[in-house]
Tab-separated table of N, CA and C in Angstrom:
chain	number	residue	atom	x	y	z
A	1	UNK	N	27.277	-5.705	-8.982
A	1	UNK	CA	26.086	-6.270	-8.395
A	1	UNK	C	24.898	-5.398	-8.765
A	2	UNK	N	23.729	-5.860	-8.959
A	2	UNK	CA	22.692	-5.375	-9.718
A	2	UNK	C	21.554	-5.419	-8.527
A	3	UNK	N	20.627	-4.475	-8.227
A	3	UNK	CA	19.475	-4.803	-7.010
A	3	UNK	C	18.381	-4.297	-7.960
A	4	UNK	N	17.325	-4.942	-8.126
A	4	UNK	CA	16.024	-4.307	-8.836
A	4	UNK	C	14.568	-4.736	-7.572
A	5	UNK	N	14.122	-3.600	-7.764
A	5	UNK	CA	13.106	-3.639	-7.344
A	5	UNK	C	11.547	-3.438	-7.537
A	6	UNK	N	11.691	-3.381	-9.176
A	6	UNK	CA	10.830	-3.162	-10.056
A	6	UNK	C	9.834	-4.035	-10.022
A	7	UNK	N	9.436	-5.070	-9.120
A	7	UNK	CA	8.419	-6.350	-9.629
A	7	UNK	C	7.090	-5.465	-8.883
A	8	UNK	N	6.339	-6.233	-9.757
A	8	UNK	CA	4.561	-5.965	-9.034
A	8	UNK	C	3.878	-7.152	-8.611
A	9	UNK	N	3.671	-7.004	-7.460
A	9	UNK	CA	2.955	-7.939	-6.636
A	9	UNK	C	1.112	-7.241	-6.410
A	10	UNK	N	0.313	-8.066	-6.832
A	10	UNK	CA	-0.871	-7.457	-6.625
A	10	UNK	C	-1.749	-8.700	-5.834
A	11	UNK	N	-2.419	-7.938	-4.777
A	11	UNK	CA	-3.490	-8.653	-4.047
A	11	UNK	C	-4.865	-8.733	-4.295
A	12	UNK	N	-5.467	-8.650	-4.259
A	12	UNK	CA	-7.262	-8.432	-4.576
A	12	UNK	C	-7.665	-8.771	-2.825
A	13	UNK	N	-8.392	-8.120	-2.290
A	13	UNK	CA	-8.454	-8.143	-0.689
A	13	UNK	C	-9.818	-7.348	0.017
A	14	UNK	N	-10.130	-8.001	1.152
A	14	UNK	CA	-10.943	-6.506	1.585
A	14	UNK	C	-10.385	-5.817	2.324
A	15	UNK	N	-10.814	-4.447	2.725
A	15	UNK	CA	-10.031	-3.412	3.189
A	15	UNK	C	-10.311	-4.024	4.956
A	16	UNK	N	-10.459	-4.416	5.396
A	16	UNK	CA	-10.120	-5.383	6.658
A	16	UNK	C	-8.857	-5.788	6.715
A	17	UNK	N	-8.666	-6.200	5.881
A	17	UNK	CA	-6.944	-7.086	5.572
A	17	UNK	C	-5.849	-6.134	5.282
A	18	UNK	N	-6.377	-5.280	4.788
A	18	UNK	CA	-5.245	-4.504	4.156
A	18	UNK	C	-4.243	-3.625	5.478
A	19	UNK	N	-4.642	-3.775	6.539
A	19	UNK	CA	-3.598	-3.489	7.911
A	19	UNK	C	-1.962	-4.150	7.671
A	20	UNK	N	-2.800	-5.674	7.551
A	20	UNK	CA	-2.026	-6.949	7.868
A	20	UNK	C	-1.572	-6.886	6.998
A	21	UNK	N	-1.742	-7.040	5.193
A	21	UNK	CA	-1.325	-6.946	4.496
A	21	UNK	C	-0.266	-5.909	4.103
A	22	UNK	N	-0.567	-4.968	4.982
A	22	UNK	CA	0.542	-3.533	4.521
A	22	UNK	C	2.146	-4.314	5.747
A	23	UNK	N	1.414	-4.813	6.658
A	23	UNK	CA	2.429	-5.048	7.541
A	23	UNK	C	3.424	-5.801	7.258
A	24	UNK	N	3.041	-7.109	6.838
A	24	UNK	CA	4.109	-8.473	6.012
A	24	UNK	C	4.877	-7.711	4.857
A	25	UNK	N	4.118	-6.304	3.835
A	25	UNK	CA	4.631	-5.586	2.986
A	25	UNK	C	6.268	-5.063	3.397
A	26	UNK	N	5.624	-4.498	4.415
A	26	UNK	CA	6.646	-3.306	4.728
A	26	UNK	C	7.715	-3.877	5.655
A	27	UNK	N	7.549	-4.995	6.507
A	27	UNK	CA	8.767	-5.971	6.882
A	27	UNK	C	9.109	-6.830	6.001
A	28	UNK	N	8.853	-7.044	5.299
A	28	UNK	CA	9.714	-7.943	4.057
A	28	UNK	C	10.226	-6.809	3.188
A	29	UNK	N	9.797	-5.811	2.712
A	29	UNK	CA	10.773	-4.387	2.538
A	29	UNK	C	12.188	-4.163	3.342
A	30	UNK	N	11.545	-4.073	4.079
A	30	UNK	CA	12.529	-3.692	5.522
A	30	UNK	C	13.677	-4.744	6.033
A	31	UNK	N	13.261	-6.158	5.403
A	31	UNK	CA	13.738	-7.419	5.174
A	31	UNK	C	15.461	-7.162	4.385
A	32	UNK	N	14.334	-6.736	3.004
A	32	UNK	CA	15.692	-6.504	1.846
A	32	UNK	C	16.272	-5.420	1.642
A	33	UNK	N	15.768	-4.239	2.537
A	33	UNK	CA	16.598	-3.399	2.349
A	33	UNK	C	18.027	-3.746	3.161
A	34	UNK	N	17.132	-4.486	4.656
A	34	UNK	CA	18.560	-4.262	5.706
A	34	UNK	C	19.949	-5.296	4.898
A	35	UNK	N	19.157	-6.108	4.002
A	35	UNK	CA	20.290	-7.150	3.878
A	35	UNK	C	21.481	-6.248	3.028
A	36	UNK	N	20.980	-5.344	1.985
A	36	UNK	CA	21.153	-3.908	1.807
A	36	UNK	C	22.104	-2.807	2.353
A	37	UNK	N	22.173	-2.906	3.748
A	37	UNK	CA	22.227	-1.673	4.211
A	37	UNK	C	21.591	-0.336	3.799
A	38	UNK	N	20.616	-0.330	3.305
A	38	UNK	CA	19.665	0.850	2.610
A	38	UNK	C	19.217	1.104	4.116
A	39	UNK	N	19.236	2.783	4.161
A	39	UNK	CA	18.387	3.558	5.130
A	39	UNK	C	17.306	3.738	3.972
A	40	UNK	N	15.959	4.131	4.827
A	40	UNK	CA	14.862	4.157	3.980
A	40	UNK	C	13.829	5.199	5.204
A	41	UNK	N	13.263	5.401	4.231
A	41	UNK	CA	11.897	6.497	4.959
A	41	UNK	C	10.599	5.990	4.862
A	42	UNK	N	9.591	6.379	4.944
A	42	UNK	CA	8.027	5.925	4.541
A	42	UNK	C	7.128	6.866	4.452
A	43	UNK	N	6.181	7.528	3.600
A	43	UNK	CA	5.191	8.535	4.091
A	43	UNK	C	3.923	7.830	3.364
A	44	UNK	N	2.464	8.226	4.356
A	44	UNK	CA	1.660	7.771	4.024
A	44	UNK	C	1.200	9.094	2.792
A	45	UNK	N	0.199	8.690	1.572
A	45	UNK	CA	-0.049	9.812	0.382
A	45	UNK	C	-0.951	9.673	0.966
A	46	UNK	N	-1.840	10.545	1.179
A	46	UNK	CA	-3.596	10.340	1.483
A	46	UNK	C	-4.453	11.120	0.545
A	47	UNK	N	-5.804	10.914	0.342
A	47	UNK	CA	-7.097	11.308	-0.566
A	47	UNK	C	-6.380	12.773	-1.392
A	48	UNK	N	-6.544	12.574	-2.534
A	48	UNK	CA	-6.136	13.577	-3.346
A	48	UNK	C	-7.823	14.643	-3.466
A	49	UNK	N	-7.190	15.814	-4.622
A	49	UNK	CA	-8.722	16.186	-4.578
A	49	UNK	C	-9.669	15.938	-5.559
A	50	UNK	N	-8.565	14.757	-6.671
A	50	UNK	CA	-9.859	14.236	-7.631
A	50	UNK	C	-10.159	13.019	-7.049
A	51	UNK	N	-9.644	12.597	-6.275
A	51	UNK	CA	-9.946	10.947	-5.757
A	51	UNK	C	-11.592	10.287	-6.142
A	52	UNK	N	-11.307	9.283	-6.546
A	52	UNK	CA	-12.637	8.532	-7.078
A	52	UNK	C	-13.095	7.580	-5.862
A	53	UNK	N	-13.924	7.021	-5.640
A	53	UNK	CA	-14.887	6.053	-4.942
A	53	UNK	C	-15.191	6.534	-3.261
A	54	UNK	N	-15.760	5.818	-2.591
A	54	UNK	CA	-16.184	6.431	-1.589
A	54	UNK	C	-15.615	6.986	-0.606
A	55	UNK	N	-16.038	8.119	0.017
A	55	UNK	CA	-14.861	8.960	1.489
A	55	UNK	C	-15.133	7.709	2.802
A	56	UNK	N	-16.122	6.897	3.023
A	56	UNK	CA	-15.870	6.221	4.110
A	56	UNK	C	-14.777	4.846	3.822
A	57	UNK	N	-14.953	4.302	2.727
A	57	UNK	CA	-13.542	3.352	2.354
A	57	UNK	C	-12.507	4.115	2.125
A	58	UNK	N	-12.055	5.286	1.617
A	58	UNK	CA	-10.845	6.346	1.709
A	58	UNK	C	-10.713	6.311	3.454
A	59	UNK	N	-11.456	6.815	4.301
A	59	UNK	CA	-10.958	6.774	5.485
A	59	UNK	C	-10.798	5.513	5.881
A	60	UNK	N	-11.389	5.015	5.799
A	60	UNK	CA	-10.741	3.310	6.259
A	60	UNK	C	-9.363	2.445	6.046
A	61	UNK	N	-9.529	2.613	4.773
A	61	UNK	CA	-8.062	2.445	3.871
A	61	UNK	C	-6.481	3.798	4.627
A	62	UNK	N	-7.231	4.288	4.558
A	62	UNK	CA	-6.206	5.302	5.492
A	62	UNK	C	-5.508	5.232	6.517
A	63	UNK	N	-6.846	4.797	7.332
A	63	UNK	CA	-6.617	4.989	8.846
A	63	UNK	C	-5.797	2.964	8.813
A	64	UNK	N	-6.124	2.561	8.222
A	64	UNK	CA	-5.757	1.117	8.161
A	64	UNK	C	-3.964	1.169	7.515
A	65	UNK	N	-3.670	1.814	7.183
A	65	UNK	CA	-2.119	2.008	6.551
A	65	UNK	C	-1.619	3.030	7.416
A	66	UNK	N	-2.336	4.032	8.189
A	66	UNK	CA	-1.828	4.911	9.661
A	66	UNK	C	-0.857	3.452	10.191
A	67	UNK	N	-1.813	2.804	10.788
A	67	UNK	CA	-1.964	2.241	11.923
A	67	UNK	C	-0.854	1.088	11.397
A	68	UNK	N	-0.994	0.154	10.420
A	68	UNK	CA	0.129	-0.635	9.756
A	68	UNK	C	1.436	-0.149	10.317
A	69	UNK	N	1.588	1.814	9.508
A	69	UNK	CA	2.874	2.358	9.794
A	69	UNK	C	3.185	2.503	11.419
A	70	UNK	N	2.368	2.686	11.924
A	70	UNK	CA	2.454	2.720	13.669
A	70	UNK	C	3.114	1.681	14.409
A	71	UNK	N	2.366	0.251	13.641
A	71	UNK	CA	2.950	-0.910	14.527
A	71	UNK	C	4.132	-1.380	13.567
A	72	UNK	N	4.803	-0.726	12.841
A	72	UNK	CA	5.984	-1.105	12.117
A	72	UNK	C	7.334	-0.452	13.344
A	73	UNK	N	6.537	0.697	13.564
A	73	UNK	CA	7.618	1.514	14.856
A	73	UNK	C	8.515	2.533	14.251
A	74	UNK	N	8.879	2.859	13.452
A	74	UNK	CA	9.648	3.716	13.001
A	74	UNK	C	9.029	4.814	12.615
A	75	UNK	N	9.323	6.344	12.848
A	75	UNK	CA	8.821	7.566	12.310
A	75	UNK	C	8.653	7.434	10.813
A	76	UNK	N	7.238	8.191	10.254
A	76	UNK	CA	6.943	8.057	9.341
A	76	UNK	C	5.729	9.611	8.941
A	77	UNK	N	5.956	9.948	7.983
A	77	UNK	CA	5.501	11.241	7.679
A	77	UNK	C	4.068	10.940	6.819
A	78	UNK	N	3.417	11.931	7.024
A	78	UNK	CA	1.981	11.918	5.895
A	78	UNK	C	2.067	13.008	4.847
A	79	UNK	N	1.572	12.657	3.623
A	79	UNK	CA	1.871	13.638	2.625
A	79	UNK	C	0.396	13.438	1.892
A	80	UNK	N	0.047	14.860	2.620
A	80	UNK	CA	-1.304	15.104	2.223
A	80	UNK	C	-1.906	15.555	0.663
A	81	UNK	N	-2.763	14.586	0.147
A	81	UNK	CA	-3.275	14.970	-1.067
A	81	UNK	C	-2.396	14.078	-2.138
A	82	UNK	N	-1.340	13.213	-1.878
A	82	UNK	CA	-0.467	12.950	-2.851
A	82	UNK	C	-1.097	11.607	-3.260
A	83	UNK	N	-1.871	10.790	-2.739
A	83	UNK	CA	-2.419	9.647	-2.984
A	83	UNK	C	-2.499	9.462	-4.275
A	84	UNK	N	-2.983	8.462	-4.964
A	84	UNK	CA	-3.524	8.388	-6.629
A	84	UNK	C	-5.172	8.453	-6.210
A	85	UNK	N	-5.392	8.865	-7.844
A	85	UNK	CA	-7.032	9.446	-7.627
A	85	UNK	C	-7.869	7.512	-7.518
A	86	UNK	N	-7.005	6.771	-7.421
A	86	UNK	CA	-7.939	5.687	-7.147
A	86	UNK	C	-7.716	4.745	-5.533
A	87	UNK	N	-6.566	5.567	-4.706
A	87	UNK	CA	-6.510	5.126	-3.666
A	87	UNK	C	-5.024	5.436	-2.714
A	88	UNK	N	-5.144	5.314	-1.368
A	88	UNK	CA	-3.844	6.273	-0.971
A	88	UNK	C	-2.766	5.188	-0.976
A	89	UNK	N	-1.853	5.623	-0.529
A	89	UNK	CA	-0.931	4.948	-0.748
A	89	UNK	C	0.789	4.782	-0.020
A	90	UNK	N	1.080	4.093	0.115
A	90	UNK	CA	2.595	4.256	1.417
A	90	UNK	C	4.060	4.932	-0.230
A	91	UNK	N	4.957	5.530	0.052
A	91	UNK	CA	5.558	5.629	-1.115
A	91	UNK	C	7.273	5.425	0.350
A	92	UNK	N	8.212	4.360	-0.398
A	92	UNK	CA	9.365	3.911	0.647
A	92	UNK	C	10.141	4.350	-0.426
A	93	UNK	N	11.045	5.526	0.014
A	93	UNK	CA	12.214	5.921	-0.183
A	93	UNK	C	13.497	6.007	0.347
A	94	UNK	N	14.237	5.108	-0.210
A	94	UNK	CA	15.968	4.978	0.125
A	94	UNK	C	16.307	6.544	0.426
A	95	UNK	N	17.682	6.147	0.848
A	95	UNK	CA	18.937	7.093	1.120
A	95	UNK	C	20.110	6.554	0.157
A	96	UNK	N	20.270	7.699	-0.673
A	96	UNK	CA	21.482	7.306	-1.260
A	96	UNK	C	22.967	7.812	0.150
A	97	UNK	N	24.307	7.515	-0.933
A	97	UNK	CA	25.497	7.668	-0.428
A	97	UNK	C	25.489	8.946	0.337
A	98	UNK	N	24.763	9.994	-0.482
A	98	UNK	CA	24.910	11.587	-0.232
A	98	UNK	C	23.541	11.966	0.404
A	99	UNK	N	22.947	10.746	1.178
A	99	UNK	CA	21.695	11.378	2.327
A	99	UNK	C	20.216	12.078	0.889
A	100	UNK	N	20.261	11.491	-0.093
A	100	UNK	CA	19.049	12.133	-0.717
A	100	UNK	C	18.641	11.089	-0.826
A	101	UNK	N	17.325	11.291	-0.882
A	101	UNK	CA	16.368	10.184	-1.453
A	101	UNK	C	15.776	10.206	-2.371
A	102	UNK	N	15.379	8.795	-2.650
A	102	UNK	CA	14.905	8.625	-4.052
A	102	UNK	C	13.636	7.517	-3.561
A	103	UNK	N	12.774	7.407	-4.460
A	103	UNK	CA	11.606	6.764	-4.464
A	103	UNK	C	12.155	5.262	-4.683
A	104	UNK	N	11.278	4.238	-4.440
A	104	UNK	CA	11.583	3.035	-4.352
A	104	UNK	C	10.032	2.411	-4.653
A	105	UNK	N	10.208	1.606	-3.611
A	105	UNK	CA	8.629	0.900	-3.663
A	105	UNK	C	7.648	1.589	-3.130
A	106	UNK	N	6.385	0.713	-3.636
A	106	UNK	CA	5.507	2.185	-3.250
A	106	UNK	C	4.402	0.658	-2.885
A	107	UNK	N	3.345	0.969	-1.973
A	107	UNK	CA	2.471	0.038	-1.593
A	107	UNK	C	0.873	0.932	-1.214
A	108	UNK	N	0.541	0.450	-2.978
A	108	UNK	CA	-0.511	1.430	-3.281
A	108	UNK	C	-2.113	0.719	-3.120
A	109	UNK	N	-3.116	1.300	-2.673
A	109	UNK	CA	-4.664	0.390	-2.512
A	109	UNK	C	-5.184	1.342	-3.028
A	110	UNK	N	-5.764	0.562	-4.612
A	110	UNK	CA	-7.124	0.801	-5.552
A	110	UNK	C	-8.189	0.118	-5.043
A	111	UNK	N	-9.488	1.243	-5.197
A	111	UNK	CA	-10.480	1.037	-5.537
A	111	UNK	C	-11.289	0.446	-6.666
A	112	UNK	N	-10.523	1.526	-7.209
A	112	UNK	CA	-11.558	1.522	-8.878
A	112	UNK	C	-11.627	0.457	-9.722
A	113	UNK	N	-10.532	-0.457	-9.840
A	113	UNK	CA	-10.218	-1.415	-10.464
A	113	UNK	C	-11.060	-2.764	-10.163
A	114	UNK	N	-10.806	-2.811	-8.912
A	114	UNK	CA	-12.229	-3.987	-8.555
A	114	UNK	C	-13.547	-3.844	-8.510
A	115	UNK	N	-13.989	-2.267	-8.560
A	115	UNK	CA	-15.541	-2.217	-8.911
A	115	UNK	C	-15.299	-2.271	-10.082
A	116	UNK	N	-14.703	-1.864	-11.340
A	116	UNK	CA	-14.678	-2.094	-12.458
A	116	UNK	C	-14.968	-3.216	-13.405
A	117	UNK	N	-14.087	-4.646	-12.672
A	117	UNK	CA	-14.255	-5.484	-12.839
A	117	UNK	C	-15.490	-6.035	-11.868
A	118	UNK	N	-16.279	-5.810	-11.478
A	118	UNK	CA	-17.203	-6.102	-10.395
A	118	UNK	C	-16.321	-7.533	-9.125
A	119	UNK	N	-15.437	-7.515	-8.969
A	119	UNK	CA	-15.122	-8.313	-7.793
A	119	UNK	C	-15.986	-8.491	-6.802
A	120	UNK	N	-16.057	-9.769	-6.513
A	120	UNK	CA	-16.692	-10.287	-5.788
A	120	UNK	C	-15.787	-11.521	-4.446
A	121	UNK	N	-16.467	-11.761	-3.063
A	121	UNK	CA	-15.371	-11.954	-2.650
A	121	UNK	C	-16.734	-12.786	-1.663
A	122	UNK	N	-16.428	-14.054	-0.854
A	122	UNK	CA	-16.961	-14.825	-0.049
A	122	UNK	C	-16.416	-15.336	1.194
A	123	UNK	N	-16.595	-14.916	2.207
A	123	UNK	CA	-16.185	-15.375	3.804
A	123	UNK	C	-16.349	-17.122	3.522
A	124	UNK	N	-15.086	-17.615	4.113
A	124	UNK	CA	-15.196	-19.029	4.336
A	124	UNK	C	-16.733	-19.710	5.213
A	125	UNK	N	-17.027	-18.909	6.081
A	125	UNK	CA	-18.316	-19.376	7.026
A	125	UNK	C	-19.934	-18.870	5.930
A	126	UNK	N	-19.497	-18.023	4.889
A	126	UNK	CA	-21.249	-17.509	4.638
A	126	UNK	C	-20.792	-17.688	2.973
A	127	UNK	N	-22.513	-17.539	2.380
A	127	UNK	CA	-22.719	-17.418	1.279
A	127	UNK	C	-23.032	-16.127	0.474
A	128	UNK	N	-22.819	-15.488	1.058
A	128	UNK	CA	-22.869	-13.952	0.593
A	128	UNK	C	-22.221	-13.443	-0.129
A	129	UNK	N	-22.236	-12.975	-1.313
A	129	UNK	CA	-20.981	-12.174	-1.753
A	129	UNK	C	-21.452	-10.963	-1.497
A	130	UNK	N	-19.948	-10.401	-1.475
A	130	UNK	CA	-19.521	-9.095	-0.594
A	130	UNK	C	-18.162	-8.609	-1.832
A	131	UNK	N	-18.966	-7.130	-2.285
A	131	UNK	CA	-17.911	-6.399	-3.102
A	131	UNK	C	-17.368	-5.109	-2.845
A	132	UNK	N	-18.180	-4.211	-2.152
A	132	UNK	CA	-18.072	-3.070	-1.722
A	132	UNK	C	-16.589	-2.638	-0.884
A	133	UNK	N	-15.888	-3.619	-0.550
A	133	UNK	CA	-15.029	-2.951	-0.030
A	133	UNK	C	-13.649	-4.112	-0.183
A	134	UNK	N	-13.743	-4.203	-1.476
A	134	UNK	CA	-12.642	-5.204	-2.364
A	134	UNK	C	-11.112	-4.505	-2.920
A	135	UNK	N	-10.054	-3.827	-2.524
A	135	UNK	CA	-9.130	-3.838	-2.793
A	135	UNK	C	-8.236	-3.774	-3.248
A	136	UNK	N	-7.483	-3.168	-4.261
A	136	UNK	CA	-6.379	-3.678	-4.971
A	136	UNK	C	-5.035	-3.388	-4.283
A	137	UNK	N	-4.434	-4.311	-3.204
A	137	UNK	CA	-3.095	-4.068	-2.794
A	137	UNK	C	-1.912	-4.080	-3.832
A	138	UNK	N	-0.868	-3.227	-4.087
A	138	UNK	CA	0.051	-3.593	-5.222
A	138	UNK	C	1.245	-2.799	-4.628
A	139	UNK	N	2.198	-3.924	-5.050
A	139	UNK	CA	3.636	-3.452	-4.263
A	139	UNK	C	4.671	-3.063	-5.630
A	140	UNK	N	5.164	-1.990	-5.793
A	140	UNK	CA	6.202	-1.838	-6.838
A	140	UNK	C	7.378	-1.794	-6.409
């Protein structure tokens, strides 16, 4: 029997969403591991020290994947500085047979990529576009 978990799922989002979005992530994780029997861990990576784009969307994005891991319920560790320089990031590591772990999926939020591309994004009720705080959710 073969298990891969290699696919990439990417969102484009504002960092509002990205709570909710980490949440459906990490129980549908939690979904396929149990079918699995995989024990698994979680630590949040936070702001590295080259990190690119702004410290008030870094704290937001942060405190918004804290709080995700909070209402998931299970202990979960922070690993300071390990983020990518374009955004922090959850990293879910199995338990093998012999209690070590190994990396797995990782549920990472870029910045850089949607100012890059200038993303742009519109509330169903207004005409405004709104880019500043656009997203890249991606599940490996």
């Amino acid at each position: 029997f073969f298990f891969s978990s290699r696919r990439r799922h990417t969102r484009f989002l504002p960092v509002s969403w990205a709570r909710r979005c980490v949440q459906e992530t990490v129980n549908m994780l939690s979904h396929v591991y149990g079918v699995f029997n995989f024990k698994f861990s979680l630590e949040l990576s936070t702001r590295p020290d080259n990190a690119l784009g702004d410290k008030s969307l870094w704290d937001k994005a942060e405190t918004a994947l804290a709080e995700a891991l909070n209402d998931f319920g299970i202990p979960w560790k922070t690993n300071p500085g390990d983020g990518a320089f374009y955004g922090p990031k959850i990293d879910i590591k199995l338990e093998d047979a012999f209690e070590r772990k190994h990396q797995c999926a990782t549920i990472q939020l870029d910045f850089v990529l949607p100012a890059r591309f200038n993303l742009q994004y519109r509330t169903a009720d207004d005409h405004e576009e709104h880019k500043e705080q656009i997203i890249e959710a991606t599940t490996k």
